[in-house]
């Protein structure tokens, strides 16, 4: 089946989270696909809070479609129909460019019923941590949650959730297009 082929390709590529922890991306895909739930989410952590770090901003402003397609591919793979981008509030150009890219994908009917939503970050450094970011999206104070349960089981609004940063997700379409060995 296609979903298992995607997971295997990502596993072979050895793509790891680029947000700092280096957690294998395929493992999150595999964990969420196994969860029985009618609603699953893909969350893009674009709340780049480290001083002097601008790679997320660059990717969103110059490769927005790749970021969105990375979320879309992950979503199709695990059965999610909603992608949420949590973008640092100090990046208004990134927010505008990503929103324009979303509108373009919808206008060209390239993502079917998959929905994207942008949440503007409020400048809290702690929201770079995935469970604090989830709390913030839910309208709560951005505080880390204790694990387990992990977001793959009980994430955004208590549903199975994959959360990765921009730099991780932007690599997914390239891996699918060019293959794990190339990557």
PDB file of N, CA and C in Angstrom, residues 67-150:
ATOM      1  N   UNK A  67       7.075  23.176   1.759  1.00  0.00           N
ATOM      2  CA  UNK A  67       6.641  23.003   3.148  1.00  0.00           C
ATOM      3  C   UNK A  67       5.214  22.453   3.166  1.00  0.00           C
ATOM      4  N   UNK A  68       4.337  23.072   2.396  1.00  0.00           N
ATOM      5  CA  UNK A  68       2.936  22.650   2.356  1.00  0.00           C
ATOM      6  C   UNK A  68       2.786  21.239   1.792  1.00  0.00           C
ATOM      7  N   UNK A  69       3.525  20.926   0.750  1.00  0.00           N
ATOM      8  CA  UNK A  69       3.448  19.575   0.188  1.00  0.00           C
ATOM      9  C   UNK A  69       4.014  18.538   1.151  1.00  0.00           C
ATOM     10  N   UNK A  70       5.022  18.910   1.944  1.00  0.00           N
ATOM     11  CA  UNK A  70       5.528  18.001   2.976  1.00  0.00           C
ATOM     12  C   UNK A  70       4.447  17.670   3.985  1.00  0.00           C
ATOM     13  N   UNK A  71       3.689  18.684   4.384  1.00  0.00           N
ATOM     14  CA  UNK A  71       2.572  18.465   5.309  1.00  0.00           C
ATOM     15  C   UNK A  71       1.478  17.629   4.647  1.00  0.00           C
ATOM     16  N   UNK A  72       1.203  17.927   3.392  1.00  0.00           N
ATOM     17  CA  UNK A  72       0.151  17.222   2.648  1.00  0.00           C
ATOM     18  C   UNK A  72       0.498  15.737   2.478  1.00  0.00           C
ATOM     19  N   UNK A  73       1.736  15.457   2.098  1.00  0.00           N
ATOM     20  CA  UNK A  73       2.170  14.056   1.932  1.00  0.00           C
ATOM     21  C   UNK A  73       2.081  13.314   3.256  1.00  0.00           C
ATOM     22  N   UNK A  74       2.559  13.943   4.330  1.00  0.00           N
ATOM     23  CA  UNK A  74       2.464  13.315   5.650  1.00  0.00           C
ATOM     24  C   UNK A  74       0.998  13.073   6.013  1.00  0.00           C
ATOM     25  N   UNK A  75       0.153  14.059   5.708  1.00  0.00           N
ATOM     26  CA  UNK A  75      -1.262  13.917   5.995  1.00  0.00           C
ATOM     27  C   UNK A  75      -1.917  12.776   5.241  1.00  0.00           C
ATOM     28  N   UNK A  76      -1.671  12.711   3.940  1.00  0.00           N
ATOM     29  CA  UNK A  76      -2.216  11.601   3.145  1.00  0.00           C
ATOM     30  C   UNK A  76      -1.725  10.258   3.667  1.00  0.00           C
ATOM     31  N   UNK A  77      -0.484  10.215   4.068  1.00  0.00           N
ATOM     32  CA  UNK A  77       0.117   8.966   4.535  1.00  0.00           C
ATOM     33  C   UNK A  77      -0.582   8.431   5.776  1.00  0.00           C
ATOM     34  N   UNK A  78      -0.887   9.305   6.728  1.00  0.00           N
ATOM     35  CA  UNK A  78      -1.431   8.842   8.014  1.00  0.00           C
ATOM     36  C   UNK A  78      -2.942   8.984   8.136  1.00  0.00           C
ATOM     37  N   UNK A  79      -3.584   9.608   7.143  1.00  0.00           N
ATOM     38  CA  UNK A  79      -5.030   9.774   7.190  1.00  0.00           C
ATOM     39  C   UNK A  79      -5.478  11.069   7.838  1.00  0.00           C
ATOM     40  N   UNK A  80      -4.622  12.074   7.829  1.00  0.00           N
ATOM     41  CA  UNK A  80      -4.994  13.397   8.361  1.00  0.00           C
ATOM     42  C   UNK A  80      -5.533  14.249   7.218  1.00  0.00           C
ATOM     43  N   UNK A  81      -6.460  15.140   7.547  1.00  0.00           N
ATOM     44  CA  UNK A  81      -6.998  16.032   6.519  1.00  0.00           C
ATOM     45  C   UNK A  81      -6.790  17.501   6.858  1.00  0.00           C
ATOM     46  N   UNK A  82      -6.018  17.770   7.924  1.00  0.00           N
ATOM     47  CA  UNK A  82      -5.807  19.145   8.366  1.00  0.00           C
ATOM     48  C   UNK A  82      -4.352  19.363   8.747  1.00  0.00           C
ATOM     49  N   UNK A  83      -3.796  20.445   8.220  1.00  0.00           N
ATOM     50  CA  UNK A  83      -2.442  20.846   8.562  1.00  0.00           C
ATOM     51  C   UNK A  83      -2.465  22.230   9.198  1.00  0.00           C
ATOM     52  N   UNK A  84      -1.798  22.373  10.325  1.00  0.00           N
ATOM     53  CA  UNK A  84      -1.748  23.646  11.035  1.00  0.00           C
ATOM     54  C   UNK A  84      -0.307  24.136  11.045  1.00  0.00           C
ATOM     55  N   UNK A  85      -0.115  25.365  10.595  1.00  0.00           N
ATOM     56  CA  UNK A  85       1.217  25.977  10.624  1.00  0.00           C
ATOM     57  C   UNK A  85       1.235  27.013  11.738  1.00  0.00           C
ATOM     58  N   UNK A  86       2.082  26.799  12.723  1.00  0.00           N
ATOM     59  CA  UNK A  86       2.237  27.732  13.832  1.00  0.00           C
ATOM     60  C   UNK A  86       3.462  28.570  13.505  1.00  0.00           C
ATOM     61  N   UNK A  87       3.223  29.786  12.980  1.00  0.00           N
ATOM     62  CA  UNK A  87       4.297  30.627  12.460  1.00  0.00           C
ATOM     63  C   UNK A  87       4.595  31.766  13.425  1.00  0.00           C
ATOM     64  N   UNK A  88       5.855  31.960  13.670  1.00  0.00           N
ATOM     65  CA  UNK A  88       6.329  33.030  14.549  1.00  0.00           C
ATOM     66  C   UNK A  88       5.683  34.357  14.140  1.00  0.00           C
ATOM     67  N   UNK A  89       5.081  35.052  15.110  1.00  0.00           N
ATOM     68  CA  UNK A  89       4.382  36.300  14.846  1.00  0.00           C
ATOM     69  C   UNK A  89       5.262  37.394  14.268  1.00  0.00           C
ATOM     70  N   UNK A  90       6.564  37.322  14.557  1.00  0.00           N
ATOM     71  CA  UNK A  90       7.494  38.335  14.047  1.00  0.00           C
ATOM     72  C   UNK A  90       7.865  38.109  12.586  1.00  0.00           C
ATOM     73  N   UNK A  91       7.226  37.130  11.943  1.00  0.00           N
ATOM     74  CA  UNK A  91       7.486  36.822  10.534  1.00  0.00           C
ATOM     75  C   UNK A  91       6.255  37.139   9.674  1.00  0.00           C
ATOM     76  N   UNK A  92       5.830  38.395   9.596  1.00  0.00           N
ATOM     77  CA  UNK A  92       4.616  38.706   8.825  1.00  0.00           C
ATOM     78  C   UNK A  92       4.737  38.351   7.343  1.00  0.00           C
ATOM     79  N   UNK A  93       5.943  38.484   6.771  1.00  0.00           N
ATOM     80  CA  UNK A  93       6.111  38.124   5.362  1.00  0.00           C
ATOM     81  C   UNK A  93       5.943  36.626   5.164  1.00  0.00           C
ATOM     82  N   UNK A  94       6.452  35.835   6.108  1.00  0.00           N
ATOM     83  CA  UNK A  94       6.287  34.380   6.023  1.00  0.00           C
ATOM     84  C   UNK A  94       4.806  34.014   6.077  1.00  0.00           C
ATOM     85  N   UNK A  95       4.087  34.640   6.988  1.00  0.00           N
ATOM     86  CA  UNK A  95       2.650  34.365   7.119  1.00  0.00           C
ATOM     87  C   UNK A  95       1.934  34.703   5.816  1.00  0.00           C
ATOM     88  N   UNK A  96       2.222  35.861   5.251  1.00  0.00           N
ATOM     89  CA  UNK A  96       1.576  36.294   4.007  1.00  0.00           C
ATOM     90  C   UNK A  96       1.919  35.348   2.849  1.00  0.00           C
ATOM     91  N   UNK A  97       3.198  35.018   2.697  1.00  0.00           N
ATOM     92  CA  UNK A  97       3.639  34.168   1.581  1.00  0.00           C
ATOM     93  C   UNK A  97       3.061  32.760   1.694  1.00  0.00           C
ATOM     94  N   UNK A  98       3.052  32.199   2.894  1.00  0.00           N
ATOM     95  CA  UNK A  98       2.479  30.862   3.079  1.00  0.00           C
ATOM     96  C   UNK A  98       0.978  30.891   2.814  1.00  0.00           C
ATOM     97  N   UNK A  99       0.289  31.944   3.266  1.00  0.00           N
ATOM     98  CA  UNK A  99      -1.150  32.050   3.004  1.00  0.00           C
ATOM     99  C   UNK A  99      -1.423  32.137   1.502  1.00  0.00           C
ATOM    100  N   UNK A 100      -0.615  32.903   0.784  1.00  0.00           N
ATOM    101  CA  UNK A 100      -0.761  32.994  -0.676  1.00  0.00           C
ATOM    102  C   UNK A 100      -0.527  31.631  -1.333  1.00  0.00           C
ATOM    103  N   UNK A 101       0.454  30.889  -0.844  1.00  0.00           N
ATOM    104  CA  UNK A 101       0.733  29.560  -1.393  1.00  0.00           C
ATOM    105  C   UNK A 101      -0.435  28.610  -1.125  1.00  0.00           C
ATOM    106  N   UNK A 102      -1.034  28.700   0.052  1.00  0.00           N
ATOM    107  CA  UNK A 102      -2.210  27.881   0.376  1.00  0.00           C
ATOM    108  C   UNK A 102      -3.353  28.198  -0.581  1.00  0.00           C
ATOM    109  N   UNK A 103      -3.604  29.485  -0.790  1.00  0.00           N
ATOM    110  CA  UNK A 103      -4.685  29.900  -1.700  1.00  0.00           C
ATOM    111  C   UNK A 103      -4.422  29.401  -3.115  1.00  0.00           C
ATOM    112  N   UNK A 104      -3.179  29.432  -3.538  1.00  0.00           N
ATOM    113  CA  UNK A 104      -2.819  28.951  -4.876  1.00  0.00           C
ATOM    114  C   UNK A 104      -3.060  27.448  -5.006  1.00  0.00           C
ATOM    115  N   UNK A 105      -2.657  26.677  -3.999  1.00  0.00           N
ATOM    116  CA  UNK A 105      -2.870  25.226  -4.042  1.00  0.00           C
ATOM    117  C   UNK A 105      -4.363  24.896  -4.080  1.00  0.00           C
ATOM    118  N   UNK A 106      -5.147  25.640  -3.307  1.00  0.00           N
ATOM    119  CA  UNK A 106      -6.600  25.421  -3.300  1.00  0.00           C
ATOM    120  C   UNK A 106      -7.213  25.801  -4.642  1.00  0.00           C
ATOM    121  N   UNK A 107      -6.798  26.937  -5.203  1.00  0.00           N
ATOM    122  CA  UNK A 107      -7.346  27.408  -6.479  1.00  0.00           C
ATOM    123  C   UNK A 107      -7.049  26.428  -7.608  1.00  0.00           C
ATOM    124  N   UNK A 108      -5.892  25.794  -7.545  1.00  0.00           N
ATOM    125  CA  UNK A 108      -5.506  24.821  -8.578  1.00  0.00           C
ATOM    126  C   UNK A 108      -5.945  23.407  -8.229  1.00  0.00           C
ATOM    127  N   UNK A 109      -6.672  23.268  -7.119  1.00  0.00           N
ATOM    128  CA  UNK A 109      -7.179  21.978  -6.648  1.00  0.00           C
ATOM    129  C   UNK A 109      -6.070  20.918  -6.547  1.00  0.00           C
ATOM    130  N   UNK A 110      -4.947  21.307  -5.972  1.00  0.00           N
ATOM    131  CA  UNK A 110      -3.798  20.398  -5.848  1.00  0.00           C
ATOM    132  C   UNK A 110      -3.772  19.634  -4.534  1.00  0.00           C
ATOM    133  N   UNK A 111      -4.633  20.019  -3.574  1.00  0.00           N
ATOM    134  CA  UNK A 111      -4.627  19.346  -2.277  1.00  0.00           C
ATOM    135  C   UNK A 111      -6.005  18.791  -1.890  1.00  0.00           C
ATOM    136  N   UNK A 112      -6.905  18.721  -2.849  1.00  0.00           N
ATOM    137  CA  UNK A 112      -8.222  18.137  -2.593  1.00  0.00           C
ATOM    138  C   UNK A 112      -8.906  18.755  -1.396  1.00  0.00           C
ATOM    139  N   UNK A 113      -9.353  17.898  -0.470  1.00  0.00           N
ATOM    140  CA  UNK A 113     -10.073  18.360   0.721  1.00  0.00           C
ATOM    141  C   UNK A 113      -9.159  18.663   1.900  1.00  0.00           C
ATOM    142  N   UNK A 114      -7.859  18.512   1.712  1.00  0.00           N
ATOM    143  CA  UNK A 114      -6.920  18.799   2.801  1.00  0.00           C
ATOM    144  C   UNK A 114      -6.982  20.286   3.131  1.00  0.00           C
ATOM    145  N   UNK A 115      -7.068  20.594   4.418  1.00  0.00           N
ATOM    146  CA  UNK A 115      -7.179  21.982   4.868  1.00  0.00           C
ATOM    147  C   UNK A 115      -5.900  22.435   5.559  1.00  0.00           C
ATOM    148  N   UNK A 116      -5.539  23.680   5.329  1.00  0.00           N
ATOM    149  CA  UNK A 116      -4.408  24.299   6.022  1.00  0.00           C
ATOM    150  C   UNK A 116      -4.927  25.466   6.852  1.00  0.00           C
ATOM    151  N   UNK A 117      -4.333  25.658   8.008  1.00  0.00           N
ATOM    152  CA  UNK A 117      -4.669  26.795   8.857  1.00  0.00           C
ATOM    153  C   UNK A 117      -3.377  27.369   9.420  1.00  0.00           C
ATOM    154  N   UNK A 118      -3.263  28.681   9.391  1.00  0.00           N
ATOM    155  CA  UNK A 118      -2.101  29.353   9.964  1.00  0.00           C
ATOM    156  C   UNK A 118      -2.479  29.936  11.313  1.00  0.00           C
ATOM    157  N   UNK A 119      -1.652  29.663  12.312  1.00  0.00           N
ATOM    158  CA  UNK A 119      -1.787  30.271  13.631  1.00  0.00           C
ATOM    159  C   UNK A 119      -0.574  31.171  13.823  1.00  0.00           C
ATOM    160  N   UNK A 120      -0.805  32.403  14.211  1.00  0.00           N
ATOM    161  CA  UNK A 120       0.278  33.359  14.441  1.00  0.00           C
ATOM    162  C   UNK A 120       0.793  33.175  15.872  1.00  0.00           C
ATOM    163  N   UNK A 121       2.077  32.816  16.011  1.00  0.00           N
ATOM    164  CA  UNK A 121       2.694  32.665  17.325  1.00  0.00           C
ATOM    165  C   UNK A 121       2.740  33.992  18.064  1.00  0.00           C
ATOM    166  N   UNK A 122       2.712  33.932  19.376  1.00  0.00           N
ATOM    167  CA  UNK A 122       2.661  35.136  20.199  1.00  0.00           C
ATOM    168  C   UNK A 122       3.986  35.465  20.878  1.00  0.00           C
ATOM    169  N   UNK A 123       5.087  34.921  20.379  1.00  0.00           N
ATOM    170  CA  UNK A 123       6.395  35.317  20.881  1.00  0.00           C
ATOM    171  C   UNK A 123       6.856  34.614  22.139  1.00  0.00           C
ATOM    172  N   UNK A 124       6.282  33.486  22.461  1.00  0.00           N
ATOM    173  CA  UNK A 124       6.700  32.742  23.643  1.00  0.00           C
ATOM    174  C   UNK A 124       7.733  31.694  23.248  1.00  0.00           C
ATOM    175  N   UNK A 125       8.946  31.843  23.773  1.00  0.00           N
ATOM    176  CA  UNK A 125      10.033  30.923  23.419  1.00  0.00           C
ATOM    177  C   UNK A 125       9.669  29.469  23.746  1.00  0.00           C
ATOM    178  N   UNK A 126       8.952  29.255  24.838  1.00  0.00           N
ATOM    179  CA  UNK A 126       8.621  27.900  25.263  1.00  0.00           C
ATOM    180  C   UNK A 126       7.746  27.178  24.246  1.00  0.00           C
ATOM    181  N   UNK A 127       7.035  27.931  23.381  1.00  0.00           N
ATOM    182  CA  UNK A 127       6.162  27.295  22.387  1.00  0.00           C
ATOM    183  C   UNK A 127       6.944  26.601  21.275  1.00  0.00           C
ATOM    184  N   UNK A 128       8.256  26.684  21.304  1.00  0.00           N
ATOM    185  CA  UNK A 128       9.071  25.872  20.403  1.00  0.00           C
ATOM    186  C   UNK A 128       9.009  24.404  20.792  1.00  0.00           C
ATOM    187  N   UNK A 129       8.679  24.122  22.048  1.00  0.00           N
ATOM    188  CA  UNK A 129       8.512  22.745  22.521  1.00  0.00           C
ATOM    189  C   UNK A 129       7.150  22.259  22.046  1.00  0.00           C
ATOM    190  N   UNK A 130       7.104  21.055  21.478  1.00  0.00           N
ATOM    191  CA  UNK A 130       5.909  20.618  20.756  1.00  0.00           C
ATOM    192  C   UNK A 130       4.629  20.584  21.583  1.00  0.00           C
ATOM    193  N   UNK A 131       4.683  20.149  22.812  1.00  0.00           N
ATOM    194  CA  UNK A 131       3.435  20.079  23.576  1.00  0.00           C
ATOM    195  C   UNK A 131       2.982  21.474  24.029  1.00  0.00           C
ATOM    196  N   UNK A 132       3.923  22.380  24.280  1.00  0.00           N
ATOM    197  CA  UNK A 132       3.565  23.770  24.603  1.00  0.00           C
ATOM    198  C   UNK A 132       2.936  24.439  23.388  1.00  0.00           C
ATOM    199  N   UNK A 133       3.469  24.146  22.213  1.00  0.00           N
ATOM    200  CA  UNK A 133       2.915  24.690  20.969  1.00  0.00           C
ATOM    201  C   UNK A 133       1.482  24.190  20.761  1.00  0.00           C
ATOM    202  N   UNK A 134       1.253  22.912  21.020  1.00  0.00           N
ATOM    203  CA  UNK A 134      -0.099  22.351  20.894  1.00  0.00           C
ATOM    204  C   UNK A 134      -1.052  23.066  21.847  1.00  0.00           C
ATOM    205  N   UNK A 135      -0.614  23.272  23.092  1.00  0.00           N
ATOM    206  CA  UNK A 135      -1.455  23.994  24.062  1.00  0.00           C
ATOM    207  C   UNK A 135      -1.800  25.388  23.551  1.00  0.00           C
ATOM    208  N   UNK A 136      -0.834  26.075  22.973  1.00  0.00           N
ATOM    209  CA  UNK A 136      -1.058  27.415  22.451  1.00  0.00           C
ATOM    210  C   UNK A 136      -2.068  27.411  21.305  1.00  0.00           C
ATOM    211  N   UNK A 137      -1.951  26.451  20.389  1.00  0.00           N
ATOM    212  CA  UNK A 137      -2.909  26.341  19.281  1.00  0.00           C
ATOM    213  C   UNK A 137      -4.325  26.135  19.812  1.00  0.00           C
ATOM    214  N   UNK A 138      -4.448  25.375  20.890  1.00  0.00           N
ATOM    215  CA  UNK A 138      -5.749  25.094  21.490  1.00  0.00           C
ATOM    216  C   UNK A 138      -6.307  26.279  22.275  1.00  0.00           C
ATOM    217  N   UNK A 139      -5.550  27.376  22.332  1.00  0.00           N
ATOM    218  CA  UNK A 139      -6.017  28.562  23.036  1.00  0.00           C
ATOM    219  C   UNK A 139      -5.637  28.593  24.505  1.00  0.00           C
ATOM    220  N   UNK A 140      -4.845  27.635  24.920  1.00  0.00           N
ATOM    221  CA  UNK A 140      -4.391  27.576  26.306  1.00  0.00           C
ATOM    222  C   UNK A 140      -3.047  28.301  26.435  1.00  0.00           C
ATOM    223  N   UNK A 141      -2.603  28.454  27.650  1.00  0.00           N
ATOM    224  CA  UNK A 141      -1.276  28.996  27.898  1.00  0.00           C
ATOM    225  C   UNK A 141      -0.241  28.004  27.375  1.00  0.00           C
ATOM    226  N   UNK A 142       0.776  28.508  26.693  1.00  0.00           N
ATOM    227  CA  UNK A 142       1.797  27.642  26.100  1.00  0.00           C
ATOM    228  C   UNK A 142       2.713  27.039  27.144  1.00  0.00           C
ATOM    229  N   UNK A 143       2.279  25.908  27.710  1.00  0.00           N
ATOM    230  CA  UNK A 143       3.079  25.203  28.713  1.00  0.00           C
ATOM    231  C   UNK A 143       3.292  23.771  28.261  1.00  0.00           C
ATOM    232  N   UNK A 144       4.499  23.254  28.464  1.00  0.00           N
ATOM    233  CA  UNK A 144       4.736  21.846  28.105  1.00  0.00           C
ATOM    234  C   UNK A 144       3.830  20.906  28.897  1.00  0.00           C
ATOM    235  N   UNK A 145       3.430  19.841  28.242  1.00  0.00           N
ATOM    236  CA  UNK A 145       2.616  18.800  28.881  1.00  0.00           C
ATOM    237  C   UNK A 145       3.523  17.631  29.228  1.00  0.00           C
ATOM    238  N   UNK A 146       3.118  16.861  30.201  1.00  0.00           N
ATOM    239  CA  UNK A 146       3.918  15.686  30.549  1.00  0.00           C
ATOM    240  C   UNK A 146       3.636  14.565  29.551  1.00  0.00           C
ATOM    241  N   UNK A 147       4.647  13.781  29.279  1.00  0.00           N
ATOM    242  CA  UNK A 147       4.539  12.626  28.369  1.00  0.00           C
ATOM    243  C   UNK A 147       4.785  11.357  29.161  1.00  0.00           C
ATOM    244  N   UNK A 148       4.165  10.210  28.844  1.00  0.00           N
ATOM    245  CA  UNK A 148       3.099  10.046  27.873  1.00  0.00           C
ATOM    246  C   UNK A 148       1.780  10.613  28.386  1.00  0.00           C
ATOM    247  N   UNK A 149       0.751  10.726  27.569  1.00  0.00           N
ATOM    248  CA  UNK A 149       0.715  10.306  26.167  1.00  0.00           C
ATOM    249  C   UNK A 149       1.459  11.293  25.268  1.00  0.00           C
ATOM    250  N   UNK A 150       2.034  10.766  24.234  1.00  0.00           N
ATOM    251  CA  UNK A 150       2.760  11.576  23.254  1.00  0.00           C
ATOM    252  C   UNK A 150       1.783  12.135  22.221  1.00  0.00           C
TER     253      UNK A 150
END
